[in-house]
XYZ file of C-alpha atoms in Angstrom:
486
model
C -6.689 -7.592 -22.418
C -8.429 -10.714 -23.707
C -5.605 -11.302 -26.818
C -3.622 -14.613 -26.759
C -0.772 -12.893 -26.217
C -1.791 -12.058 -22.355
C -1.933 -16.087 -22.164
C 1.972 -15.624 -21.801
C 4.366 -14.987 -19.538
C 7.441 -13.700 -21.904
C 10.073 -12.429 -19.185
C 9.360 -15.169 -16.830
C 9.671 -17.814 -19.401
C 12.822 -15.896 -21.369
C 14.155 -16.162 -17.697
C 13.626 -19.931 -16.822
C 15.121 -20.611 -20.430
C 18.171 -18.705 -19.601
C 18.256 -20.407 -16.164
C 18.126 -23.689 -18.098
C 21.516 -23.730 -19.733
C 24.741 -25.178 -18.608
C 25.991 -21.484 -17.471
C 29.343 -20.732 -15.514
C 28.389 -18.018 -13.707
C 31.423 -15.483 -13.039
C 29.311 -12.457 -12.265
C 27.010 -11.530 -9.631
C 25.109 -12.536 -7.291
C 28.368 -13.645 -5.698
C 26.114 -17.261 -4.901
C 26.676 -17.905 -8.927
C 23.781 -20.540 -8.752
C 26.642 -23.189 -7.272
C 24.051 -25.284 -5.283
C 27.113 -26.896 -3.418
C 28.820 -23.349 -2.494
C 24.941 -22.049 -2.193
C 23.595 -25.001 0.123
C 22.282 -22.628 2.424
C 20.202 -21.108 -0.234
C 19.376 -24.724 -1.592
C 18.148 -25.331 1.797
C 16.251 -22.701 2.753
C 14.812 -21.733 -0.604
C 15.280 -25.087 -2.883
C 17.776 -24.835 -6.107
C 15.340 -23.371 -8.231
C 15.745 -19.704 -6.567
C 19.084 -19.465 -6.577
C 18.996 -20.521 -10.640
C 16.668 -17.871 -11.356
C 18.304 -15.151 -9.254
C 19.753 -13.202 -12.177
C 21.349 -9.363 -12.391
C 19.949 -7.153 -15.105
C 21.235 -6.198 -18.299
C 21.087 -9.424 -20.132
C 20.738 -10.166 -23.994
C 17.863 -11.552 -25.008
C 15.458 -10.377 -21.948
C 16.197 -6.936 -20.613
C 18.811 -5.481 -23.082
C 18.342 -4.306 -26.300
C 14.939 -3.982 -28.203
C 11.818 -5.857 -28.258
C 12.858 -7.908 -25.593
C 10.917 -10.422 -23.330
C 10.830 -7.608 -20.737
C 9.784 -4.832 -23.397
C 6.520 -7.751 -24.241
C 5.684 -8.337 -20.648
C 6.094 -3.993 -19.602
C 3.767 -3.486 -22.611
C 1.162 -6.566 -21.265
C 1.089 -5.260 -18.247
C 0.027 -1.672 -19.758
C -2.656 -3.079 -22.269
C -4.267 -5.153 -18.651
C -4.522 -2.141 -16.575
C -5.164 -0.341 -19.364
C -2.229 2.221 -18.738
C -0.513 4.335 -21.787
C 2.715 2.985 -20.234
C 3.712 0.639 -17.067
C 6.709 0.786 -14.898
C 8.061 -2.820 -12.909
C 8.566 -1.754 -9.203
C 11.332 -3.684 -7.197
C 11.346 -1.970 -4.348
C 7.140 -1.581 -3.625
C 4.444 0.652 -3.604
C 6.682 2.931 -1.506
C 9.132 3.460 -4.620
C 6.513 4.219 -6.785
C 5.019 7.018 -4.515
C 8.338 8.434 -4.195
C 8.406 8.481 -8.218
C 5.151 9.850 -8.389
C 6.347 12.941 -5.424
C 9.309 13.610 -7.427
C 7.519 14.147 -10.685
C 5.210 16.251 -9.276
C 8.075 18.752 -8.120
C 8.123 19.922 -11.821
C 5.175 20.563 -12.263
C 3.949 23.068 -9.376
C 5.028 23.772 -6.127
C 2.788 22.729 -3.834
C 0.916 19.097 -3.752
C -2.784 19.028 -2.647
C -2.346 15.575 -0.655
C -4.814 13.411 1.165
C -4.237 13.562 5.008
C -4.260 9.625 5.311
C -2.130 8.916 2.578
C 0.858 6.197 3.192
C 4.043 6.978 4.959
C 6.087 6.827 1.556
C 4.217 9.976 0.306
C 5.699 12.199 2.922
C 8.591 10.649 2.554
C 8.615 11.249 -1.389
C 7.547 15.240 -0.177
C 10.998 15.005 1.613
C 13.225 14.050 -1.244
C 11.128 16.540 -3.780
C 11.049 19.339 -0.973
C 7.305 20.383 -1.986
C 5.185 21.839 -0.048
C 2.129 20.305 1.117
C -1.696 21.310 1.307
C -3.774 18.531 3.120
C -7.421 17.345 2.042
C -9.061 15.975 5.543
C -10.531 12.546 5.002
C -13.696 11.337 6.666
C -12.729 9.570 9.927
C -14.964 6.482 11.128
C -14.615 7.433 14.996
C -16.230 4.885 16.009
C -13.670 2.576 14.871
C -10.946 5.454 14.279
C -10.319 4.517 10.723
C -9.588 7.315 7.816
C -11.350 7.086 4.781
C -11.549 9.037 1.687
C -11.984 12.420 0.756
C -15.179 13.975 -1.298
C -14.424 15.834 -4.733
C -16.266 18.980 -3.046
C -13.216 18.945 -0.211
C -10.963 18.631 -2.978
C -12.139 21.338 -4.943
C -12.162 23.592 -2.473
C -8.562 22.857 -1.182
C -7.305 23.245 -4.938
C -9.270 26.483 -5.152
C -6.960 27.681 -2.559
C -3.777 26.546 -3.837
C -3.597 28.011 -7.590
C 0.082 26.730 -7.276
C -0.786 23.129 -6.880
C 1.154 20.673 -8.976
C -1.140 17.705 -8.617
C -3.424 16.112 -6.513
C -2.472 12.881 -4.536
C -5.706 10.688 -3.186
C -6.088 6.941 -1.709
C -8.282 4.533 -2.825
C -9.070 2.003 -1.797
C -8.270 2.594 1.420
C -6.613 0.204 4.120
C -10.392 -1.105 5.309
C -11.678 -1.410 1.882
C -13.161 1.982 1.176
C -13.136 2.872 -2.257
C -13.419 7.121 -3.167
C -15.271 8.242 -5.947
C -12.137 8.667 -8.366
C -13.783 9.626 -11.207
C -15.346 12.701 -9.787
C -11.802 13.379 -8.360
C -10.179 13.094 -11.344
C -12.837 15.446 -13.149
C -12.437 18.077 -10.093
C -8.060 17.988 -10.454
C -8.114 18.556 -14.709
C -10.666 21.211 -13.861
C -8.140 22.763 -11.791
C -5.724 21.923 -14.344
C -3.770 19.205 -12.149
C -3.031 15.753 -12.686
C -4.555 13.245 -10.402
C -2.523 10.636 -9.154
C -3.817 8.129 -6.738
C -2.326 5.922 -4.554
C -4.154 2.192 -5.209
C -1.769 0.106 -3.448
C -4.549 -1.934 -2.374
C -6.732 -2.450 -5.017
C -3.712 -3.732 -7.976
C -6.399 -6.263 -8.828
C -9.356 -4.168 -9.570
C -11.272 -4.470 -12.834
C -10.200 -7.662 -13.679
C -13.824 -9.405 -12.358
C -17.431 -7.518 -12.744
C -18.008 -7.741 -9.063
C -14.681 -6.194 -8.319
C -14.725 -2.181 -8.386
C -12.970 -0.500 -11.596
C -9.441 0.587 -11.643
C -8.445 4.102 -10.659
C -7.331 4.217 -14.613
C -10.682 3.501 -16.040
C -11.948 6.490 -14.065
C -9.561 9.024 -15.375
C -6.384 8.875 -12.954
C -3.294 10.290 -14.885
C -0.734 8.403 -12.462
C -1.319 5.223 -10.336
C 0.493 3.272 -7.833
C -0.107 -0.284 -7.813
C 1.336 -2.615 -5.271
C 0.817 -5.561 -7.222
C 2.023 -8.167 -4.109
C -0.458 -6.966 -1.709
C -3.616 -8.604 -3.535
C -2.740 -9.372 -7.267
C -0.263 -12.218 -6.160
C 3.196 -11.202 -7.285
C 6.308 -11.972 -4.464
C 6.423 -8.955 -1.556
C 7.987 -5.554 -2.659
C 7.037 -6.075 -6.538
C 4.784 -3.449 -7.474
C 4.115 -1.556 -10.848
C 3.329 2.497 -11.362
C 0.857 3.071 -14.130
C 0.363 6.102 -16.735
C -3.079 7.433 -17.633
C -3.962 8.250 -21.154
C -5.144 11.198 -19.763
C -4.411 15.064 -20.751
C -0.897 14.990 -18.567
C 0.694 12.171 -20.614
C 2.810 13.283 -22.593
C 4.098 15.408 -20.219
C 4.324 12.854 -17.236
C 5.861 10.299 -19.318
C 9.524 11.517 -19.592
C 9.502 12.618 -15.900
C 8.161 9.415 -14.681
C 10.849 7.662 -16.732
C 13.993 9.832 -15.493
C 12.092 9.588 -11.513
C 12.180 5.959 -12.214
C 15.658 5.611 -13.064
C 16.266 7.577 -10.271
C 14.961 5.337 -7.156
C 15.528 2.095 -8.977
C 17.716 -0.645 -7.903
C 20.686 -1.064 -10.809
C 20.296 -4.444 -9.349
C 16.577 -5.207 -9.805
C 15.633 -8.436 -9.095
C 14.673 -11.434 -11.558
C 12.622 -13.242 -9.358
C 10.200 -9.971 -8.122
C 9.924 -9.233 -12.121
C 9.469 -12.503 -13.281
C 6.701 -12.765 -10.262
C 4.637 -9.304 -11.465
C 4.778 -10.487 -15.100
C 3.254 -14.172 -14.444
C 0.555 -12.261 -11.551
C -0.852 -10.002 -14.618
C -1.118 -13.239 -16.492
C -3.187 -14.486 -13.951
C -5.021 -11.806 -13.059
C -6.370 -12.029 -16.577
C -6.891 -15.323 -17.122
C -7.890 -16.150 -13.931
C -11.982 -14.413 -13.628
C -13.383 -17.895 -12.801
C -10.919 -18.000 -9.359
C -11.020 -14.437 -8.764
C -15.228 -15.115 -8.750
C -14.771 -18.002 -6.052
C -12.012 -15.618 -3.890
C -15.345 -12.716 -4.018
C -17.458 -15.675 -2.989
C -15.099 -16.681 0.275
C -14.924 -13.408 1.432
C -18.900 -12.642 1.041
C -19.353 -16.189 3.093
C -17.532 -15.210 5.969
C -19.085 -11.485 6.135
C -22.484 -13.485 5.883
C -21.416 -16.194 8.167
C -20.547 -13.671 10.752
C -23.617 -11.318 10.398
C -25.787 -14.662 10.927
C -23.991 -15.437 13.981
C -24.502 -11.760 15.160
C -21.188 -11.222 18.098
C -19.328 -8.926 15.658
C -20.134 -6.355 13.157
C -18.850 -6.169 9.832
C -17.234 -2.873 9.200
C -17.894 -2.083 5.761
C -21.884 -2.629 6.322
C -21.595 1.180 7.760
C -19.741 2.587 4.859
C -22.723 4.218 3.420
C -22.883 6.306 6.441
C -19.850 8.450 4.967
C -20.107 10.334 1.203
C -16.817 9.670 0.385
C -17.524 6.253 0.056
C -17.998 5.353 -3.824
C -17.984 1.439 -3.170
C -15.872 -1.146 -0.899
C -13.634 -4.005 -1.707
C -15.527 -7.105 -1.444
C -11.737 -9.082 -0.661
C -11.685 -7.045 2.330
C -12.959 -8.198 5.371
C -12.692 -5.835 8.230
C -14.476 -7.150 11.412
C -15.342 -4.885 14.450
C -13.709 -7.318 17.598
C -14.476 -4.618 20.052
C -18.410 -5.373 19.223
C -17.508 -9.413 20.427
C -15.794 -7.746 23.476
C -12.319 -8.273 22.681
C -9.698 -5.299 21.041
C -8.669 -6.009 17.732
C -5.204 -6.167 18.439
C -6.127 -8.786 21.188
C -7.827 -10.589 18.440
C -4.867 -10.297 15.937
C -2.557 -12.207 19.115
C -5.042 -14.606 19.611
C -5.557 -15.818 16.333
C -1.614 -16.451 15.459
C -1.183 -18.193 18.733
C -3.867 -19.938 19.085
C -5.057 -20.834 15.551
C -2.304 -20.058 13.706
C -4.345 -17.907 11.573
C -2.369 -14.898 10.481
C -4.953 -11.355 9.519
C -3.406 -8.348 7.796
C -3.743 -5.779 10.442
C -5.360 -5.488 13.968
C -6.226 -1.738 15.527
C -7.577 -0.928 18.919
C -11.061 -1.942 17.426
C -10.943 -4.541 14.655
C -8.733 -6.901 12.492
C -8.856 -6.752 8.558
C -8.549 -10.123 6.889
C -7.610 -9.894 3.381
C -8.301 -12.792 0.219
C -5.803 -12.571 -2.498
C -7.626 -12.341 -6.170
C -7.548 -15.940 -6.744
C -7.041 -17.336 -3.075
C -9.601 -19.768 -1.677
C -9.078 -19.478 2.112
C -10.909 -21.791 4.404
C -14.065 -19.509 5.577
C -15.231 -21.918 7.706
C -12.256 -22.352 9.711
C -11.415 -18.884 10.106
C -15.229 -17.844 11.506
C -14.948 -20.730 13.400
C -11.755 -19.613 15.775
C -12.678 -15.638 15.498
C -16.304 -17.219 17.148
C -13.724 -19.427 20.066
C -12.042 -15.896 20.830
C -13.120 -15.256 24.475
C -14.154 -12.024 25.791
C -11.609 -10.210 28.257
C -14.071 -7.449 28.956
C -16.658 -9.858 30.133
C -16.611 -10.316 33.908
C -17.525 -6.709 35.146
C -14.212 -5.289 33.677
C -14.661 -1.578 32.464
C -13.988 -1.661 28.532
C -10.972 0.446 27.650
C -11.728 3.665 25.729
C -11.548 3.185 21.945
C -8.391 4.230 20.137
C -9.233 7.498 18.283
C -7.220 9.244 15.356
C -5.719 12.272 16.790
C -6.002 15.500 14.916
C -3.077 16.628 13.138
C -0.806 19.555 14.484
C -0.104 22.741 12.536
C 2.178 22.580 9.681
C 4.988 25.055 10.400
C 7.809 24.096 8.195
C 8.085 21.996 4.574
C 8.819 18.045 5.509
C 12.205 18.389 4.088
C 12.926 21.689 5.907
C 11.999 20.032 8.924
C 13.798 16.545 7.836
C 17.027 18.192 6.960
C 17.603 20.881 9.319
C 18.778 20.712 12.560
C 17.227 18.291 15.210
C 17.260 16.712 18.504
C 15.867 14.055 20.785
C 13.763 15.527 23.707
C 11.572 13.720 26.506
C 7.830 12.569 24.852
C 6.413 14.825 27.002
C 8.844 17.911 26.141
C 8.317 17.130 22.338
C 4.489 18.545 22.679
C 4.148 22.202 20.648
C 7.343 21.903 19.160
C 7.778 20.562 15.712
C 8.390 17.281 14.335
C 11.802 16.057 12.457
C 10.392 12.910 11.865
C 7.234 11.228 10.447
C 5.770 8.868 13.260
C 3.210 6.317 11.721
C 1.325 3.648 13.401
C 2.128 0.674 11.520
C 0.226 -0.829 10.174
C -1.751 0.374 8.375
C 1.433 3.213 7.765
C -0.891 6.270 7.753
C 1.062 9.160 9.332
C -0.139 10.495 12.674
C 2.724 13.020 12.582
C 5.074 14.871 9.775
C 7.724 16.564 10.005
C 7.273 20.153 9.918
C 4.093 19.377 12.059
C 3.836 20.403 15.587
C 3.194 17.815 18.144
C 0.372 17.554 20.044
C -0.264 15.922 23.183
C -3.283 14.116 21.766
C -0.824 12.614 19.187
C 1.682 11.793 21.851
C -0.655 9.507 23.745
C -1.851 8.022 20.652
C 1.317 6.653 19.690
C 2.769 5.440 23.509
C -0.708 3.471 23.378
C -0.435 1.878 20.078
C 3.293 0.894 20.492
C 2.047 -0.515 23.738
C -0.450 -2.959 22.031
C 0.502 -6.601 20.815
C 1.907 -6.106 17.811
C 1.748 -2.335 17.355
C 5.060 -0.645 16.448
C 5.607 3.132 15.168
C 7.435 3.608 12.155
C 9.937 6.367 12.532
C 9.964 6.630 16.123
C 13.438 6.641 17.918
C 12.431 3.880 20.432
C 10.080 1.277 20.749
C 8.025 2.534 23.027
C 7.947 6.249 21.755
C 9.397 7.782 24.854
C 11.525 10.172 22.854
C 10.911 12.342 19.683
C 13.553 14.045 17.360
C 12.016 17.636 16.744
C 13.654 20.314 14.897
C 16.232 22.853 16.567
């Protein structure tokens, strides 16, 4: 990881050499880089985006062998330390939906983490697997999911002899990071692979106070969202192979899956962006150091000042818990006496300060590996927030996770088949067509093939009633209708 040749760049530099010359472009994009026809572009974006907007398929950097892209694929392997790596163009989500279909030939049924992002359930649709859920531990206080323990994992795998993998989260969306190496040891025991969903952690290992990657502990497959916190452009991401004992046979099936759900038309500028964020990412320890030391000022800052808790400082409560990510900075609001999505509204409006995500109980504030936010000027408004519940108001209840329904039919059973839109209220006991997600954080509440529970129901009215809340999947805004099967 430390060779000169991770000092490069070489399909982001093959591509600004390309975009150098005196082309006349005749082929898509259909804005040929003509900054007079493209003005709008020009405008909006400056002339250098349009220039570098490029289709596929071009000699010298994506077609034929040993090409720029071939040298910056096999960088990005050698960083994460992956057997092989796979550029993402359409997210995270894509590679989960790569990793679902692979698992379809390899066993029946996948052993999948309750919590784990929308785009899972949405790969079980398109594979038509079956699911078997592993219950994470839930935070009630602040109605967060975390992880799951190998024991729950073991036992869940003991009862599906059909599984075809195991699917697990870490780190999770608050920062919780599972135990993956006694996961992975539990899955090959059972003779599974273990692929784990690590969206959010795409820039661990590459800084001692940083937790290792999922690879390094044994994960045969491993989604990586690369944009979230390793600073490539949004929707690049990157799925990583494990030289663990599935490899050979995951590699071919991750390949076809991959031609599969890619774009024909992937873009230049999100692959040029993933190859020059893995050169940073390895080159860059001394600012990923200072971007640890931001985030550890404002946890400090606001345990000094003592009006709101830090959430990760009870993560030792919970056995799941292997470690947290120090560039996560979840803050219970509800302790200061204001909600957390009140908080969220407040900030953008009033301090144009912009957090990740806001739930009934806290915000999470997220530094990107190599970011150096302004700590003192984001403690400073989160301390000017007032507090609505002051005054003699009753506080509102706290926004729990409802429990999941009964599984009565596969997702894609229940996604393809019949359906219709009933009432809210009707929809309870019957079962789901559609997954229903509070977004974010994008951790289903609902699946299809799941029946519907009232709990669940008021859940989802509430959230999509917050500032900012919104359900993903749901046929209105304010979930007043759900499509169920029949």
């Amino acid at each position: 990881m430390n060779s000169t040749a991770q000092l490069r760049a070489p399909y982001a530099e093959a591509l600004r050499s390309h975009a150098g010359q005196d082309w006349l472009r005749l082929n898509v994009p259909g804005h040929a880089a003509d900054t007079a026809a493209a003005s709008s572009l020009v405008r909006a974006f400056g002339a250098g985006v349009p220039l570098l907007d490029f289709p596929p398929l071009l000699d010298g950097i994506d077609l034929g062998t040993d090409t720029p892209m071939d040298e910056a694929l096999a960088l990005a392997a050698a960083a994460w330390g992956a057997r092989r790596t796979w550029f993402l163009t359409n997210g995270a989500s894509q590679g989960n939906q790569i990793a679902s279909l692979v698992a379809a030939a390899l066993g029946r049924t996948l052993v999948v983490q309750r919590s784990v992002h929308s785009s899972v359930i949405d790969g079980l649709v398109l594979s038509g697997l079956e699911a078997a859920f592993v219950h994470p531990s839930v935070d009630t206080e602040q109605g967060i999911a975390h992880g799951v323990t190998a024991a729950d994992l073991a036992e869940t795998l003991a009862r599906h002899p059909d599984a075809a993998a195991a699917y697990v989260v870490s780190p999770s969306y608050f920062g919780a990071v599972a135990d993956i190496r006694a996961l992975a040891d539990v899955a090959h025991a059972a003779g599974v692979a273990l692929i784990v969903d690590e969206a959010w952690g795409a820039h661990f290992g590459f800084h001692p106070d940083l937790p290792g990657g999922a690879l390094s502990q044994g994960a045969d497959l491993v989604t990586s969202s690369t944009h979230k916190l390793a600073g490539s452009l949004t929707q690049s991401a990157m799925l990583h192979l494990g030289h663990g004992p599935f490899a050979d046979v995951l590699e071919p099936l991750v390949e076809r899956a991959h031609r599969l759900v890619q774009s024909t038309s992937a873009s230049a500028l999100l692959t040029a962006s993933l190859d020059l964020a893995r050169m940073t990412l390895v080159t860059g320890r001394d600012a990923i150091g200072d971007s640890v030391g931001a985030a550890d000022k404002i946890r400090g800052t606001i345990r000094a000042l003592g009006r709101f808790a830090v959430v990760s400082d009870g993560f030792g409560r919970f056995p799941d818990i292997a470690a947290a990510d120090p560039l996560r900075i979840a803050i219970d609001t509800r302790a200061g006496g204001i909600p957390g999505h009140e908080a969220r509204r407040r900030l953008a409006r009033d301090h144009r300060i912009m957090v990740e995500v806001a739930t009934d109980s806290a915000v999470v504030a997220v530094v990107g590996a190599g970011s150096l936010p302004d700590a003192d000027r984001f403690v400073e408004a989160l301390h000017c927030l007032p507090s609505p519940l002051d005054g003699g108001a009753d506080e509102p209840l706290r926004l729990s996770l409802p429990e999941p329904g009964p599984t009565r039919l596969t997702a894609r059973e229940a996604f393809m088949g019949p359906s219709r839109l009933v009432p809210a209220a009707e929809a309870v006991g019957l079962i789901s067509a559609d997954t229903l997600a509070a977004y974010p954080p994008g951790i289903p509440n609902v699946l299809p093939g799941e029946a519907v529970t009232a709990e669940t129901v008021r859940f989802l009215q509430r959230t999509a009633a917050a500032p900012g809340g919104h359900v993903r999947g749901a046929a209105d805004p304010g979930v007043t209708r759900l499509r169920v099967v029949g």
